[in-house]
PDB file of C-alpha atoms in Angstrom:
ATOM      1  CA  UNK A 244       0.000   0.000   0.000  1.00 60.00           C
ATOM      2  CA  UNK A 245       2.827   2.357   0.910  1.00 56.00           C
ATOM      3  CA  UNK A 246       4.585   1.480  -2.304  1.00 57.00           C
ATOM      4  CA  UNK A 247       1.473   2.403  -4.331  1.00 57.00           C
ATOM      5  CA  UNK A 248       1.247   5.774  -2.585  1.00 54.00           C
ATOM      6  CA  UNK A 249       4.903   6.509  -3.336  1.00 52.00           C
ATOM      7  CA  UNK A 250       4.442   5.611  -7.007  1.00 57.00           C
ATOM      8  CA  UNK A 251       1.270   7.719  -7.208  1.00 48.00           C
ATOM      9  CA  UNK A 252       2.968  10.684  -5.502  1.00 47.00           C
ATOM     10  CA  UNK A 253       6.038  10.482  -7.740  1.00 52.00           C
ATOM     11  CA  UNK A 254       3.906  10.230 -10.902  1.00 52.00           C
ATOM     12  CA  UNK A 255       1.828  13.207  -9.759  1.00 47.00           C
ATOM     13  CA  UNK A 256       5.013  15.182  -9.084  1.00 47.00           C
ATOM     14  CA  UNK A 257       6.368  14.256 -12.526  1.00 52.00           C
ATOM     15  CA  UNK A 258       3.110  15.414 -14.163  1.00 51.00           C
ATOM     16  CA  UNK A 259       3.166  18.726 -12.313  1.00 47.00           C
ATOM     17  CA  UNK A 260       6.823  19.313 -13.241  1.00 51.00           C
ATOM     18  CA  UNK A 261       6.146  18.420 -16.870  1.00 53.00           C
ATOM     19  CA  UNK A 262       3.281  20.926 -17.094  1.00 52.00           C
ATOM     20  CA  UNK A 263       4.225  24.052 -15.146  1.00 51.00           C
ATOM     21  CA  UNK A 264       1.151  25.845 -16.414  1.00 49.00           C
ATOM     22  CA  UNK A 265      -0.905  23.552 -14.184  1.00 44.00           C
ATOM     23  CA  UNK A 266       0.931  24.919 -11.163  1.00 46.00           C
ATOM     24  CA  UNK A 267       1.131  28.569 -12.242  1.00 53.00           C
ATOM     25  CA  UNK A 268      -1.961  29.858 -13.989  1.00 58.00           C
ATOM     26  CA  UNK A 269      -1.449  33.368 -15.325  1.00 83.00           C
ATOM     27  CA  UNK A 270      -3.336  36.109 -13.544  1.00 92.00           C
ATOM     28  CA  UNK A 271      -5.432  38.144 -15.983  1.00 94.00           C
ATOM     29  CA  UNK A 272      -6.334  41.764 -15.524  1.00 95.00           C
ATOM     30  CA  UNK A 273      -8.263  44.198 -17.655  1.00 96.00           C
ATOM     31  CA  UNK A 274      -8.488  47.940 -18.140  1.00 96.00           C
ATOM     32  CA  UNK A 275     -11.332  50.092 -19.425  1.00 95.00           C
ATOM     33  CA  UNK A 276      -9.192  52.240 -21.725  1.00 94.00           C
ATOM     34  CA  UNK A 277     -12.110  54.485 -22.670  1.00 93.00           C
ATOM     35  CA  UNK A 278     -12.553  55.434 -19.022  1.00 95.00           C
ATOM     36  CA  UNK A 279      -8.797  55.854 -18.587  1.00 94.00           C
ATOM     37  CA  UNK A 280      -8.648  58.263 -21.501  1.00 91.00           C
ATOM     38  CA  UNK A 281     -11.665  60.305 -20.397  1.00 93.00           C
ATOM     39  CA  UNK A 282     -10.582  60.467 -16.738  1.00 94.00           C
ATOM     40  CA  UNK A 283      -6.851  61.028 -17.299  1.00 94.00           C
ATOM     41  CA  UNK A 284      -6.323  64.707 -16.487  1.00 93.00           C
ATOM     42  CA  UNK A 285      -3.252  65.132 -18.689  1.00 93.00           C
ATOM     43  CA  UNK A 286      -5.033  63.624 -21.717  1.00 93.00           C
ATOM     44  CA  UNK A 287      -7.998  65.919 -21.178  1.00 93.00           C
ATOM     45  CA  UNK A 288      -5.669  68.917 -20.953  1.00 94.00           C
ATOM     46  CA  UNK A 289      -4.035  67.942 -24.228  1.00 94.00           C
ATOM     47  CA  UNK A 290      -7.452  67.488 -25.854  1.00 94.00           C
ATOM     48  CA  UNK A 291      -8.387  71.007 -24.740  1.00 95.00           C
ATOM     49  CA  UNK A 292      -5.111  72.348 -26.188  1.00 96.00           C
ATOM     50  CA  UNK A 293      -5.850  70.525 -29.443  1.00 95.00           C
ATOM     51  CA  UNK A 294      -9.264  72.146 -29.711  1.00 96.00           C
ATOM     52  CA  UNK A 295      -7.720  75.585 -29.159  1.00 96.00           C
ATOM     53  CA  UNK A 296      -5.035  74.959 -31.778  1.00 96.00           C
ATOM     54  CA  UNK A 297      -7.615  73.644 -34.263  1.00 96.00           C
ATOM     55  CA  UNK A 298      -9.758  76.740 -33.729  1.00 97.00           C
ATOM     56  CA  UNK A 299      -6.683  78.932 -34.267  1.00 96.00           C
ATOM     57  CA  UNK A 300      -5.973  77.104 -37.539  1.00 95.00           C
ATOM     58  CA  UNK A 301      -9.571  77.590 -38.723  1.00 95.00           C
ATOM     59  CA  UNK A 302      -9.378  81.296 -37.844  1.00 96.00           C
ATOM     60  CA  UNK A 303      -6.053  81.642 -39.648  1.00 94.00           C
ATOM     61  CA  UNK A 304      -7.529  79.952 -42.726  1.00 94.00           C
ATOM     62  CA  UNK A 305     -10.579  82.237 -42.659  1.00 95.00           C
ATOM     63  CA  UNK A 306      -8.312  85.295 -42.293  1.00 94.00           C
ATOM     64  CA  UNK A 307      -6.220  84.177 -45.262  1.00 92.00           C
ATOM     65  CA  UNK A 308      -9.316  83.578 -47.401  1.00 91.00           C
ATOM     66  CA  UNK A 309     -10.639  87.036 -46.493  1.00 93.00           C
ATOM     67  CA  UNK A 310      -7.278  88.626 -47.254  1.00 90.00           C
ATOM     68  CA  UNK A 311      -7.117  86.904 -50.650  1.00 87.00           C
ATOM     69  CA  UNK A 312     -10.655  87.980 -51.535  1.00 88.00           C
ATOM     70  CA  UNK A 313      -9.950  91.600 -50.556  1.00 88.00           C
ATOM     71  CA  UNK A 314      -6.728  91.614 -52.563  1.00 86.00           C
ATOM     72  CA  UNK A 315      -8.506  90.197 -55.613  1.00 84.00           C
ATOM     73  CA  UNK A 316     -11.118  92.955 -55.417  1.00 86.00           C
ATOM     74  CA  UNK A 317      -8.510  95.684 -54.936  1.00 84.00           C
ATOM     75  CA  UNK A 318      -6.113  94.317 -57.565  1.00 81.00           C
ATOM     76  CA  UNK A 319      -8.482  92.818 -60.102  1.00 80.00           C
ATOM     77  CA  UNK A 320      -6.140  93.862 -62.913  1.00 80.00           C
ATOM     78  CA  UNK A 321      -3.073  92.201 -61.387  1.00 83.00           C
ATOM     79  CA  UNK A 322      -3.708  88.412 -61.330  1.00 83.00           C
ATOM     80  CA  UNK A 323       0.009  87.636 -60.882  1.00 86.00           C
ATOM     81  CA  UNK A 324       0.164  89.520 -57.567  1.00 83.00           C
ATOM     82  CA  UNK A 325      -3.052  87.840 -56.428  1.00 83.00           C
ATOM     83  CA  UNK A 326      -1.716  84.401 -57.297  1.00 88.00           C
ATOM     84  CA  UNK A 327       1.580  85.130 -55.548  1.00 89.00           C
ATOM     85  CA  UNK A 328      -0.239  86.197 -52.380  1.00 87.00           C
ATOM     86  CA  UNK A 329      -2.449  83.110 -52.512  1.00 90.00           C
ATOM     87  CA  UNK A 330       0.585  80.803 -52.811  1.00 92.00           C
ATOM     88  CA  UNK A 331       2.369  82.617 -49.975  1.00 93.00           C
ATOM     89  CA  UNK A 332      -0.610  82.399 -47.616  1.00 93.00           C
ATOM     90  CA  UNK A 333      -1.285  78.801 -48.600  1.00 92.00           C
ATOM     91  CA  UNK A 334       2.327  77.936 -47.808  1.00 94.00           C
ATOM     92  CA  UNK A 335       2.067  79.635 -44.390  1.00 94.00           C
ATOM     93  CA  UNK A 336      -1.148  77.762 -43.620  1.00 94.00           C
ATOM     94  CA  UNK A 337       0.373  74.421 -44.677  1.00 95.00           C
ATOM     95  CA  UNK A 338       3.357  75.086 -42.439  1.00 96.00           C
ATOM     96  CA  UNK A 339       1.061  75.758 -39.465  1.00 96.00           C
ATOM     97  CA  UNK A 340      -1.025  72.645 -40.217  1.00 96.00           C
ATOM     98  CA  UNK A 341       2.111  70.486 -40.412  1.00 97.00           C
ATOM     99  CA  UNK A 342       3.384  71.932 -37.122  1.00 96.00           C
ATOM    100  CA  UNK A 343       0.044  71.095 -35.520  1.00 96.00           C
ATOM    101  CA  UNK A 344       0.105  67.532 -36.896  1.00 96.00           C
ATOM    102  CA  UNK A 345       3.640  66.979 -35.593  1.00 97.00           C
ATOM    103  CA  UNK A 346       2.734  68.389 -32.178  1.00 97.00           C
ATOM    104  CA  UNK A 347      -0.453  66.314 -32.064  1.00 96.00           C
ATOM    105  CA  UNK A 348       1.374  63.087 -32.968  1.00 96.00           C
ATOM    106  CA  UNK A 349       4.001  63.802 -30.318  1.00 97.00           C
ATOM    107  CA  UNK A 350       1.333  64.394 -27.671  1.00 96.00           C
ATOM    108  CA  UNK A 351      -0.440  61.164 -28.635  1.00 94.00           C
ATOM    109  CA  UNK A 352       2.803  59.189 -28.249  1.00 96.00           C
ATOM    110  CA  UNK A 353       3.371  60.739 -24.824  1.00 94.00           C
ATOM    111  CA  UNK A 354      -0.129  59.802 -23.649  1.00 95.00           C
ATOM    112  CA  UNK A 355       0.191  56.258 -25.012  1.00 94.00           C
ATOM    113  CA  UNK A 356       3.550  55.856 -23.289  1.00 95.00           C
ATOM    114  CA  UNK A 357       2.168  57.202 -19.996  1.00 95.00           C
ATOM    115  CA  UNK A 358      -0.773  54.798 -20.138  1.00 95.00           C
ATOM    116  CA  UNK A 359       1.418  51.819 -21.035  1.00 96.00           C
ATOM    117  CA  UNK A 360       3.775  52.581 -18.142  1.00 95.00           C
ATOM    118  CA  UNK A 361       0.873  52.962 -15.686  1.00 96.00           C
ATOM    119  CA  UNK A 362      -0.682  49.679 -16.869  1.00 96.00           C
ATOM    120  CA  UNK A 363       2.653  47.885 -16.414  1.00 96.00           C
ATOM    121  CA  UNK A 364       3.096  49.315 -12.913  1.00 96.00           C
ATOM    122  CA  UNK A 365      -0.479  48.498 -11.877  1.00 96.00           C
ATOM    123  CA  UNK A 366      -0.177  44.962 -13.227  1.00 96.00           C
ATOM    124  CA  UNK A 367       3.131  44.426 -11.474  1.00 95.00           C
ATOM    125  CA  UNK A 368       1.785  45.790  -8.186  1.00 95.00           C
ATOM    126  CA  UNK A 369      -1.284  43.547  -8.317  1.00 94.00           C
ATOM    127  CA  UNK A 370       0.590  40.444  -9.562  1.00 94.00           C
ATOM    128  CA  UNK A 371      -1.149  40.414 -12.936  1.00 95.00           C
ATOM    129  CA  UNK A 372       0.631  38.641 -15.786  1.00 94.00           C
ATOM    130  CA  UNK A 373      -1.693  39.512 -18.692  1.00 94.00           C
ATOM    131  CA  UNK A 374      -3.655  42.733 -19.215  1.00 95.00           C
ATOM    132  CA  UNK A 375      -6.472  42.963 -21.730  1.00 95.00           C
ATOM    133  CA  UNK A 376      -8.915  45.652 -22.693  1.00 94.00           C
ATOM    134  CA  UNK A 377     -12.159  45.341 -20.722  1.00 94.00           C
ATOM    135  CA  UNK A 378     -14.151  44.630 -23.894  1.00 92.00           C
ATOM    136  CA  UNK A 379     -12.081  41.463 -24.489  1.00 92.00           C
ATOM    137  CA  UNK A 380     -12.940  39.943 -21.087  1.00 90.00           C
ATOM    138  CA  UNK A 381     -16.222  38.097 -20.872  1.00 90.00           C
ATOM    139  CA  UNK A 382     -15.861  36.872 -17.306  1.00 91.00           C
ATOM    140  CA  UNK A 383     -13.301  36.968 -14.535  1.00 91.00           C
ATOM    141  CA  UNK A 384     -10.070  38.859 -14.344  1.00 93.00           C
ATOM    142  CA  UNK A 385      -9.017  41.736 -12.149  1.00 95.00           C
ATOM    143  CA  UNK A 386     -10.108  45.286 -12.982  1.00 96.00           C
ATOM    144  CA  UNK A 387      -7.010  47.517 -13.004  1.00 96.00           C
ATOM    145  CA  UNK A 388      -8.738  50.649 -14.312  1.00 96.00           C
ATOM    146  CA  UNK A 389      -8.797  52.545 -10.995  1.00 96.00           C
ATOM    147  CA  UNK A 390      -5.171  51.626 -10.260  1.00 96.00           C
ATOM    148  CA  UNK A 391      -4.068  52.831 -13.693  1.00 96.00           C
ATOM    149  CA  UNK A 392      -5.949  56.127 -13.316  1.00 96.00           C
ATOM    150  CA  UNK A 393      -4.500  56.697  -9.854  1.00 94.00           C
ATOM    151  CA  UNK A 394      -0.962  56.156 -11.153  1.00 93.00           C
ATOM    152  CA  UNK A 395      -1.518  58.357 -14.227  1.00 94.00           C
ATOM    153  CA  UNK A 396      -3.064  61.287 -12.392  1.00 90.00           C
ATOM    154  CA  UNK A 397      -0.527  61.097  -9.556  1.00 89.00           C
ATOM    155  CA  UNK A 398       2.337  61.135 -12.069  1.00 82.00           C
ATOM    156  CA  UNK A 399       0.726  64.027 -13.964  1.00 74.00           C
ATOM    157  CA  UNK A 400       0.315  66.007 -10.723  1.00 74.00           C
ATOM    158  CA  UNK A 401       3.997  65.473  -9.891  1.00 74.00           C
ATOM    159  CA  UNK A 402       5.160  66.364 -13.427  1.00 70.00           C
ATOM    160  CA  UNK A 403       2.947  69.094 -14.895  1.00 62.00           C
ATOM    161  CA  UNK A 404       3.286  69.463 -18.685  1.00 56.00           C
ATOM    162  CA  UNK A 405       5.309  72.348 -20.032  1.00 54.00           C
ATOM    163  CA  UNK A 406       3.167  75.143 -21.394  1.00 53.00           C
ATOM    164  CA  UNK A 407       3.269  75.287 -25.187  1.00 50.00           C
ATOM    165  CA  UNK A 408       2.746  78.276 -27.417  1.00 49.00           C
ATOM    166  CA  UNK A 409      -0.851  78.159 -28.562  1.00 45.00           C
ATOM    167  CA  UNK A 410      -0.207  79.993 -31.832  1.00 44.00           C
TER     168      UNK A 410
END
């Protein structure tokens, strides 16, 4: 009887060693990224800056269009000067639009990096091995959303963003 128990125990131990995933199941966590984005103070600040910059670009475009129309009326007999002005203003507007796009892309990368770092820290703190978006989890898992938001907003409070020129 004792011999059978020893054989059973050793075969069970061999099975467990052969399949480590039976011993260590990965802990799964999830994050509601929509909530993180809407409740992350730094992201909301950047979104507000983006709206201001977009409005400035629309105003600049409207000013350029008005200036071109006025010049055409005043210089109706000089189409070369009108075309030159239009090209010059169009070039200025394109430069501003490209600056905005570059700034916007940079800000997006910063936010994505901040969120990724906060998710990694929250997962590590809570012993989570795999983190999914909340929409991918049907049942179970550990909700890390509040932890991620806490880490993001605490980091943002400790490192306020540098003010950028809004022109």
